[in-house]
Amino acid sequence: MKVSREQAQRNRERVVEAAAQLFRERGIDGIGLAELMRSVGLTHGGFYGQFGSKEELVAEACAWAFERSVEKWKRMAAAHPENAPAAIAKSYLTSRHCEEPGTGCAAATLAGDMAREGVHARQAFTQGVRDLVGVLADAGSAGDERARRQEALATFSTMVGAIVLARAVGDPKLAAELLQAAREQV
């Protein structure tokens, strides 16, 4: 049975959203196409009617996840103009963010995978990092544009690194210390 163009677009959006979550939870190689398609109630064969390759899906899912983070960070920056980077860091550097990678930052979950991905996926990831750093730079307090960008790069690196390490260590106390130290640094 042929689906309408509108239904095909809704199906594609469901696949991208599910992929964005599952890639962040399990890693890009941690989820197969058949399982992904089953998770949204579609057939494996339907994948290639929507996407040319898994890399195309990775790029689109990555962009989707980063867009959500950028929107969230912009809302926080607008709500806390007096110190937006600190407000963003406070929201980002939490045990909840560590415990729920599927809904968290794509930079902290997919960075390790991206080194092995193709050019399109890496371009989407790179643009997402640029966009998040841009939000921090726009909200920064340093003097000129270059100083705000440098501050934003250091803040972003600190935040992502703290989440990655807090997730990786097997000691909840050390994980909490990593998050707290990063919050204080930012």
XYZ file of C-alpha atoms in Angstrom:
186
model
C 0.000 0.000 0.000
C 1.441 3.358 -1.069
C 1.511 6.089 1.564
C 0.763 9.732 0.902
C 3.569 12.250 0.608
C 2.494 13.755 3.941
C 2.545 10.364 5.663
C 5.942 9.594 4.171
C 7.247 12.880 5.596
C 5.779 12.086 9.032
C 7.368 8.611 8.870
C 10.726 10.146 7.973
C 10.474 12.564 10.904
C 9.646 9.694 13.277
C 12.660 7.728 12.046
C 14.985 10.733 12.444
C 13.731 11.469 15.959
C 14.025 7.820 17.026
C 17.488 7.563 15.468
C 18.635 10.718 17.257
C 17.599 9.211 20.577
C 18.895 5.692 19.939
C 22.235 6.857 18.492
C 22.791 8.983 21.606
C 21.800 6.094 23.888
C 23.678 3.251 22.189
C 26.104 4.813 19.763
C 25.797 4.840 16.005
C 26.931 1.252 15.578
C 24.872 0.153 18.582
C 21.591 0.199 16.680
C 20.854 -1.595 13.431
C 18.512 -0.320 10.780
C 16.036 -3.185 11.203
C 15.735 -2.556 14.944
C 15.459 1.194 14.424
C 12.680 0.821 11.877
C 10.849 -1.671 14.107
C 11.025 0.834 16.978
C 8.834 3.223 14.968
C 6.568 0.542 13.539
C 7.994 0.543 10.025
C 9.695 -2.129 7.952
C 13.408 -2.408 7.304
C 12.702 -2.247 3.584
C 10.999 1.098 4.068
C 14.258 2.633 5.235
C 15.690 2.899 1.733
C 12.516 4.552 0.509
C 13.267 7.342 2.986
C 17.086 7.496 3.124
C 19.923 6.763 0.745
C 22.166 5.341 3.464
C 22.660 5.016 7.189
C 25.152 7.875 7.013
C 22.440 10.122 5.577
C 20.263 9.226 8.539
C 23.144 9.774 10.980
C 23.714 13.257 9.559
C 20.028 14.142 9.726
C 19.561 12.707 13.230
C 22.661 14.514 14.435
C 21.425 17.814 13.014
C 17.985 17.215 14.566
C 19.487 16.610 18.029
C 21.740 19.663 17.844
C 18.858 21.875 16.677
C 16.905 20.929 19.799
C 19.888 21.755 22.016
C 20.450 25.101 20.292
C 16.783 26.019 20.782
C 16.972 25.066 24.464
C 20.191 27.009 25.031
C 18.776 30.096 23.302
C 15.704 29.975 25.560
C 17.939 29.698 28.633
C 20.149 32.547 27.433
C 17.101 34.762 26.933
C 15.761 33.857 30.385
C 19.124 34.549 32.094
C 20.731 37.467 30.243
C 22.823 38.418 33.288
C 24.864 35.198 33.081
C 23.563 32.903 30.372
C 26.652 30.641 30.134
C 26.394 29.830 33.844
C 22.668 29.100 33.534
C 23.300 26.841 30.544
C 26.113 25.060 32.376
C 23.975 24.571 35.481
C 21.269 22.926 33.377
C 23.765 20.876 31.340
C 26.071 19.619 34.101
C 23.580 17.448 35.966
C 23.370 13.827 36.995
C 20.103 13.625 35.059
C 21.906 14.589 31.848
C 24.432 11.835 32.572
C 21.706 9.271 33.225
C 19.616 10.112 30.133
C 21.970 10.308 27.146
C 19.165 9.657 24.661
C 17.673 13.067 25.336
C 20.921 14.892 26.042
C 23.618 16.660 24.111
C 24.753 15.012 20.885
C 28.277 16.388 21.356
C 28.739 14.450 24.585
C 27.338 11.195 23.214
C 28.428 11.110 19.587
C 31.884 12.728 19.566
C 33.682 9.393 19.795
C 31.605 7.920 16.982
C 32.041 10.892 14.660
C 35.741 10.285 14.134
C 34.760 7.112 12.238
C 31.780 8.503 10.333
C 31.593 9.827 6.802
C 31.852 13.381 5.640
C 28.118 14.216 5.794
C 27.691 13.020 9.368
C 30.837 14.861 10.437
C 29.626 18.036 8.717
C 26.339 17.874 10.631
C 28.186 17.272 13.892
C 30.631 20.105 13.184
C 27.789 22.514 12.429
C 26.035 21.497 15.642
C 29.154 22.195 17.682
C 29.573 25.562 15.921
C 25.962 26.459 16.670
C 26.187 25.607 20.377
C 29.486 27.447 20.750
C 27.829 30.356 18.953
C 25.035 30.502 21.521
C 27.599 30.596 24.321
C 29.685 33.235 22.525
C 26.661 35.443 21.866
C 25.754 35.231 25.551
C 29.308 35.641 26.824
C 30.597 38.477 28.927
C 34.160 38.753 27.620
C 35.130 41.977 25.867
C 35.476 41.554 22.143
C 34.142 38.931 19.744
C 37.377 36.899 19.733
C 37.499 36.799 23.542
C 33.835 35.732 23.734
C 34.495 32.942 21.225
C 37.554 31.720 23.133
C 35.572 31.779 26.369
C 32.717 29.890 24.676
C 35.054 27.226 23.261
C 36.622 26.660 26.679
C 33.229 26.555 28.390
C 31.798 24.129 25.847
C 34.856 21.870 26.027
C 34.693 21.838 29.814
C 30.985 21.016 29.845
C 31.157 18.226 27.247
C 34.289 16.750 28.793
C 32.732 16.704 32.253
C 29.628 14.880 31.002
C 31.694 12.348 29.037
C 33.912 11.614 32.035
C 31.042 11.556 34.545
C 29.274 8.971 32.388
C 32.414 6.905 31.971
C 33.611 6.584 35.562
C 32.201 3.798 37.691
C 32.135 5.880 40.862
C 29.032 8.036 41.452
C 30.917 10.234 43.923
C 33.672 10.981 41.412
C 31.066 11.614 38.717
C 29.346 14.162 40.963
C 32.694 15.798 41.721
C 33.473 16.119 38.015
C 30.134 17.797 37.342
C 30.472 20.122 40.342
C 34.033 21.143 39.432
C 32.951 21.937 35.872
C 29.955 23.975 37.108
C 32.258 25.967 39.378
C 34.822 26.460 36.616
C 32.210 27.806 34.239
